[in-house]
Each structure stands twice: as structure tokens, then as C-alpha cells.
Amino acid sequence: MKLSELTDVLYEVDRGLAWITINRPHRYNSFTNRTIDELICCFKSAWADPQVGVIAFTGAGDKAFCTGGDQKQRKETGDYGPMETGVPEIEYFHRLIREVPKPVLAAVNGYAIGGGHVFHVLCDITIAADHARFGQTGPRVGSFDAGFGSAYLARIIGDKRAKEIWFCCRQYDAATMKDWGLVNQVVPFPQLKEEVRRWADDMLDKSPTAL
């Protein structure tokens, strides 16, 4: 896949910062297999580009960062749609977020739910709009992320908090998530991109090898 073939994701590089945006606001930025393939393409492009020092990961609009897999697609076809390799790449994408050797900032602009919540957990830094909402839904629908989505979450906020998030499937506001250590900064939505830019510039001023 090439950047010129993107349909679900936007990719832009601005002064050392690569913005990777899930562009499906009509579905609350939920993902299909196509979306995951495109995200992998964008993250690899940012990895390979020497002009990129920091990656920002976000969703289009002001409603959602990402709400997990597209359930409408799943209802229509029984899965999340066709994929480039014929194999679902969601687990590979999870590892890619962790392994890309550049800081990854999640700009959470609304709901970060289910698989979308896992995405922000995997990012190095989370900057959230003050109206953002966080939570898991898996046990309500018989789904569970037994890897990064739970084990790594417990590493960040502790075992008891992680179990609460998974066992109860509640939604939490940005202030609570900051208090628990899962969000680094909370700002009004109109200031979100500016705040991400500020954090990115702080990092771009440092040694990329050390980072």
C-alpha cells in the first residue's frame, strides 16, 4: 500500500511532526481491516522518514479518537472487511505503535473506547481534550485483549485499576484518567493540536537517538 492510496486515514508532515488521523468521523473513527492496513502504512512511512521526529495519532472531528472495530461493518459482512495481506493485522499494528523508534503522542479528541482505548494506551504520551471519554467494552460483547490492552494497561495504572476498567466497562472522563496516570495533559478541545505541537517541539529539540 502507498500513501497515495489512502482512503480511511490522513497523513501529513509538518515541521518534524507526522500527523496520522483516522478519517472516518461518520463511524466515530472506528476501524476496518482497511483502516488498520492504512495505519500501518502511515506509521512505517513516519518511521522511515528522516524528516519526522515525532508522531501524533488522532481521529477526525470532535466526537471520537477511535471507538474500536466498526461494528456496522462486522454486522454486514461478519468481519471487519477485506485486508491487504489476507490476514488481520491488528496485533501487528499494536506492536508497531510500541516499536516505532520515535515518540508517539495520542491526541484524544473525543471517545477512546474499546480498541480505540487500547490504541491510546499504547502511545508514549496522551494529550486529551477535556470532553474526551475513555473505557473498554469487550466483556459486554464477549471480546477481550489479553495482551497490550490489559497487561500493558496494568503496568501503567496498576492491576486494580486495570481490572476495574475491564470488569466494569465504565466510561471515564479525561480528568480521571489524568489522575490515574493514563493521560499526561488535558486541555480544551480548541487547544488540542496546539498542545500536541508544543509537546512535539519539546521532543524535537532533543537527541532523536536518545529518545
CSV table of C-alpha atoms in Angstrom, one decimal:
chain,number,residue,atom,x,y,z
A,1,MET,CA,0.0,0.0,0.0
A,2,LYS,CA,1.1,3.6,-0.8
A,3,LEU,CA,0.3,6.9,0.9
A,4,SER,CA,-1.3,7.9,-2.4
A,5,GLU,CA,-3.9,5.1,-1.9
A,6,LEU,CA,-5.2,6.2,1.5
A,7,THR,CA,-8.9,6.4,1.9
A,8,ASP,CA,-9.5,5.9,5.7
A,9,VAL,CA,-6.5,7.7,7.1
A,10,LEU,CA,-4.9,11.1,6.6
A,11,TYR,CA,-1.1,11.6,6.7
A,12,GLU,CA,0.6,15.0,7.0
A,13,VAL,CA,4.1,16.0,8.0
A,14,ASP,CA,4.6,19.5,9.5
A,15,ARG,CA,8.0,20.7,10.8
A,16,GLY,CA,9.1,17.3,12.0
A,17,LEU,CA,5.7,16.1,13.3
A,18,ALA,CA,3.8,13.5,11.4
A,19,TRP,CA,0.0,13.7,11.9
A,20,ILE,CA,-1.7,10.4,11.4
A,21,THR,CA,-5.5,10.8,11.5
A,22,ILE,CA,-8.3,8.1,11.3
A,23,ASN,CA,-10.6,9.9,8.9
A,24,ARG,CA,-13.9,8.0,9.5
A,25,PRO,CA,-15.9,10.5,11.6
A,26,HIS,CA,-19.2,9.2,10.2
A,27,ARG,CA,-18.4,5.9,12.1
A,28,TYR,CA,-16.9,7.6,15.1
A,29,ASN,CA,-13.5,6.8,13.7
A,30,SER,CA,-14.0,3.1,14.2
A,31,PHE,CA,-11.6,0.9,12.2
A,32,THR,CA,-12.0,-1.8,9.5
A,33,ASN,CA,-9.2,-4.0,8.3
A,34,ARG,CA,-8.6,-1.5,5.5
A,35,THR,CA,-8.1,1.2,8.2
A,36,ILE,CA,-5.5,-0.9,10.0
A,37,ASP,CA,-3.6,-1.5,6.8
A,38,GLU,CA,-3.5,2.2,6.1
A,39,LEU,CA,-2.4,3.0,9.7
A,40,ILE,CA,0.4,0.5,9.3
A,41,CYS,CA,1.5,2.2,6.0
A,42,CYS,CA,1.5,5.6,7.7
A,43,PHE,CA,3.4,4.6,10.8
A,44,LYS,CA,6.0,2.8,8.6
A,45,SER,CA,6.3,5.9,6.5
A,46,ALA,CA,6.8,8.1,9.5
A,47,TRP,CA,9.4,5.6,10.8
A,48,ALA,CA,11.4,5.7,7.6
A,49,ASP,CA,11.2,9.4,7.0
A,50,PRO,CA,14.3,11.2,8.4
A,51,GLN,CA,12.3,14.5,8.4
A,52,VAL,CA,9.9,13.0,11.0
A,53,GLY,CA,11.0,13.1,14.7
A,54,VAL,CA,7.6,12.7,16.4
A,55,ILE,CA,4.3,11.1,15.5
A,56,ALA,CA,0.8,12.4,16.5
A,57,PHE,CA,-2.0,9.9,16.3
A,58,THR,CA,-5.6,11.2,16.4
A,59,GLY,CA,-9.1,11.0,14.9
A,60,ALA,CA,-11.0,13.3,12.6
A,61,GLY,CA,-13.6,15.7,14.1
A,62,ASP,CA,-14.5,16.4,17.7
A,63,LYS,CA,-16.6,13.4,18.6
A,64,ALA,CA,-14.1,10.4,18.7
A,65,PHE,CA,-10.5,9.5,18.7
A,66,CYS,CA,-11.4,5.9,17.9
A,67,THR,CA,-14.2,3.6,19.1
A,68,GLY,CA,-12.7,0.3,18.2
A,69,GLY,CA,-13.7,-2.0,15.4
A,70,ASP,CA,-16.5,-1.0,13.0
A,71,GLN,CA,-19.5,-3.0,14.3
A,72,LYS,CA,-21.7,-1.9,11.4
A,73,GLN,CA,-19.1,-3.4,9.0
A,74,ARG,CA,-19.0,-6.6,11.2
A,75,LYS,CA,-22.8,-6.9,11.2
A,76,GLU,CA,-22.9,-6.5,7.4
A,77,THR,CA,-20.1,-9.0,6.5
A,78,GLY,CA,-19.3,-10.9,9.6
A,79,ASP,CA,-15.8,-9.5,9.8
A,80,TYR,CA,-14.0,-6.1,9.5
A,81,GLY,CA,-13.8,-6.2,5.8
A,82,PRO,CA,-11.0,-7.2,3.3
A,83,MET,CA,-7.4,-6.7,4.1
A,84,GLU,CA,-4.3,-6.3,2.0
A,85,THR,CA,-2.4,-9.5,3.2
A,86,GLY,CA,-5.5,-11.7,3.8
A,87,VAL,CA,-4.6,-11.8,7.5
A,88,PRO,CA,-5.9,-9.4,10.1
A,89,GLU,CA,-3.0,-7.1,11.1
A,90,ILE,CA,-4.4,-5.5,14.3
A,91,GLU,CA,-1.9,-7.2,16.6
A,92,TYR,CA,0.9,-6.2,14.3
A,93,PHE,CA,-0.3,-2.6,14.4
A,94,HIS,CA,-0.3,-2.7,18.2
A,95,ARG,CA,3.4,-3.8,18.2
A,96,LEU,CA,4.2,-1.2,15.6
A,97,ILE,CA,3.0,1.6,17.8
A,98,ARG,CA,5.3,0.3,20.6
A,99,GLU,CA,8.3,-0.4,18.4
A,100,VAL,CA,8.5,2.7,16.1
A,101,PRO,CA,11.7,4.4,17.4
A,102,LYS,CA,10.1,7.8,17.6
A,103,PRO,CA,7.8,9.3,20.3
A,104,VAL,CA,4.1,8.7,19.6
A,105,LEU,CA,1.6,11.1,21.0
A,106,ALA,CA,-2.1,10.3,21.1
A,107,ALA,CA,-4.3,13.4,20.6
A,108,VAL,CA,-7.5,12.1,22.1
A,109,ASN,CA,-10.3,14.4,20.6
A,110,GLY,CA,-13.4,12.5,21.9
A,111,TYR,CA,-14.3,8.9,22.6
A,112,ALA,CA,-11.4,6.5,23.1
A,113,ILE,CA,-13.4,3.3,23.6
A,114,GLY,CA,-12.7,-0.4,23.1
A,115,GLY,CA,-10.0,-1.0,20.6
A,116,GLY,CA,-9.5,2.8,20.4
A,117,HIS,CA,-8.8,2.9,24.1
A,118,VAL,CA,-6.1,0.3,23.5
A,119,PHE,CA,-4.6,2.5,20.8
A,120,HIS,CA,-4.1,5.4,23.1
A,121,VAL,CA,-2.8,3.2,25.9
A,122,LEU,CA,0.0,2.0,23.6
A,123,CYS,CA,1.1,5.5,22.7
A,124,ASP,CA,4.0,7.0,24.6
A,125,ILE,CA,2.1,10.2,25.6
A,126,THR,CA,-1.6,11.0,25.7
A,127,ILE,CA,-2.9,14.6,25.4
A,128,ALA,CA,-6.7,14.7,25.8
A,129,ALA,CA,-9.4,17.2,25.1
A,130,ASP,CA,-11.4,18.0,28.2
A,131,HIS,CA,-14.5,16.3,26.8
A,132,ALA,CA,-12.7,13.0,25.9
A,133,ARG,CA,-14.1,9.8,27.3
A,134,PHE,CA,-12.2,6.6,27.9
A,135,GLY,CA,-13.2,2.9,28.5
A,136,GLN,CA,-13.4,-0.7,27.4
A,137,THR,CA,-16.4,-2.6,26.1
A,138,GLY,CA,-15.0,-6.0,25.4
A,139,PRO,CA,-16.7,-8.1,28.2
A,140,ARG,CA,-20.1,-6.7,27.1
A,141,VAL,CA,-19.7,-8.4,23.7
A,142,GLY,CA,-17.5,-11.4,24.6
A,143,SER,CA,-14.3,-9.8,23.5
A,144,PHE,CA,-11.0,-9.3,25.4
A,145,ASP,CA,-7.5,-8.0,24.7
A,146,ALA,CA,-5.3,-10.3,26.8
A,147,GLY,CA,-2.1,-8.7,25.7
A,148,PHE,CA,-1.3,-5.0,25.4
A,149,GLY,CA,-4.8,-3.9,26.2
A,150,SER,CA,-4.8,-5.4,29.7
A,151,ALA,CA,-1.3,-6.4,30.7
A,152,TYR,CA,0.4,-3.2,29.5
A,153,LEU,CA,-2.5,-1.2,30.9
A,154,ALA,CA,-1.9,-2.7,34.3
A,155,ARG,CA,1.8,-1.8,34.0
A,156,ILE,CA,0.8,1.8,33.6
A,157,ILE,CA,-2.0,2.3,36.1
A,158,GLY,CA,-1.8,-0.8,38.3
A,159,ASP,CA,-3.6,-4.1,38.5
A,160,LYS,CA,-6.6,-3.0,40.5
A,161,ARG,CA,-7.4,0.0,38.2
A,162,ALA,CA,-6.9,-2.1,35.1
A,163,LYS,CA,-9.3,-4.8,36.3
A,164,GLU,CA,-11.9,-2.1,37.2
A,165,ILE,CA,-11.7,-0.8,33.6
A,166,TRP,CA,-12.1,-4.3,32.1
A,167,PHE,CA,-14.5,-5.8,34.6
A,168,CYS,CA,-17.0,-2.9,34.8
A,169,CYS,CA,-16.8,-1.4,31.3
A,170,ARG,CA,-17.4,2.1,32.6
A,171,GLN,CA,-16.5,5.3,30.9
A,172,TYR,CA,-14.2,7.8,32.5
A,173,ASP,CA,-13.5,11.4,31.8
A,174,ALA,CA,-10.2,12.9,30.9
A,175,ALA,CA,-9.6,14.4,34.4
A,176,THR,CA,-10.0,11.0,36.0
A,177,MET,CA,-7.6,9.4,33.5
A,178,LYS,CA,-5.0,12.1,34.2
A,179,ASP,CA,-5.4,11.4,37.9
A,180,TRP,CA,-4.8,7.7,37.3
A,181,GLY,CA,-1.7,8.3,35.2
A,182,LEU,CA,-3.2,7.3,31.8
A,183,VAL,CA,-3.3,10.8,30.4
A,184,ASN,CA,-0.4,13.3,30.5
A,185,GLN,CA,-2.3,16.5,29.9
A,186,VAL,CA,-5.9,17.7,29.5
A,187,VAL,CA,-6.8,20.9,27.5
A,188,PRO,CA,-9.9,22.4,25.9
A,189,PHE,CA,-10.6,20.9,22.5
A,190,PRO,CA,-9.7,24.0,20.5
A,191,GLN,CA,-6.2,23.9,22.1
A,192,LEU,CA,-5.6,20.2,21.5
A,193,LYS,CA,-3.5,20.4,18.3
A,194,GLU,CA,-1.5,23.4,19.7
A,195,GLU,CA,-0.7,21.5,22.8
A,196,VAL,CA,0.4,18.5,20.9
A,197,ARG,CA,2.6,20.8,18.8
A,198,ARG,CA,4.1,22.2,22.0
A,199,TRP,CA,5.0,18.8,23.4
A,200,ALA,CA,6.3,17.6,20.0
A,201,ASP,CA,8.6,20.7,19.8
A,202,ASP,CA,10.0,19.9,23.2
A,203,MET,CA,10.9,16.5,22.0
A,204,LEU,CA,12.2,17.6,18.6
A,205,ASP,CA,14.7,19.8,20.4
A,206,LYS,CA,16.3,16.6,21.9
A,207,SER,CA,18.6,13.9,20.6
A,208,PRO,CA,16.5,11.5,18.4
A,209,THR,CA,18.9,8.7,19.1
A,210,ALA,CA,18.5,9.2,22.9
A,211,LEU,CA,14.7,9.4,22.5
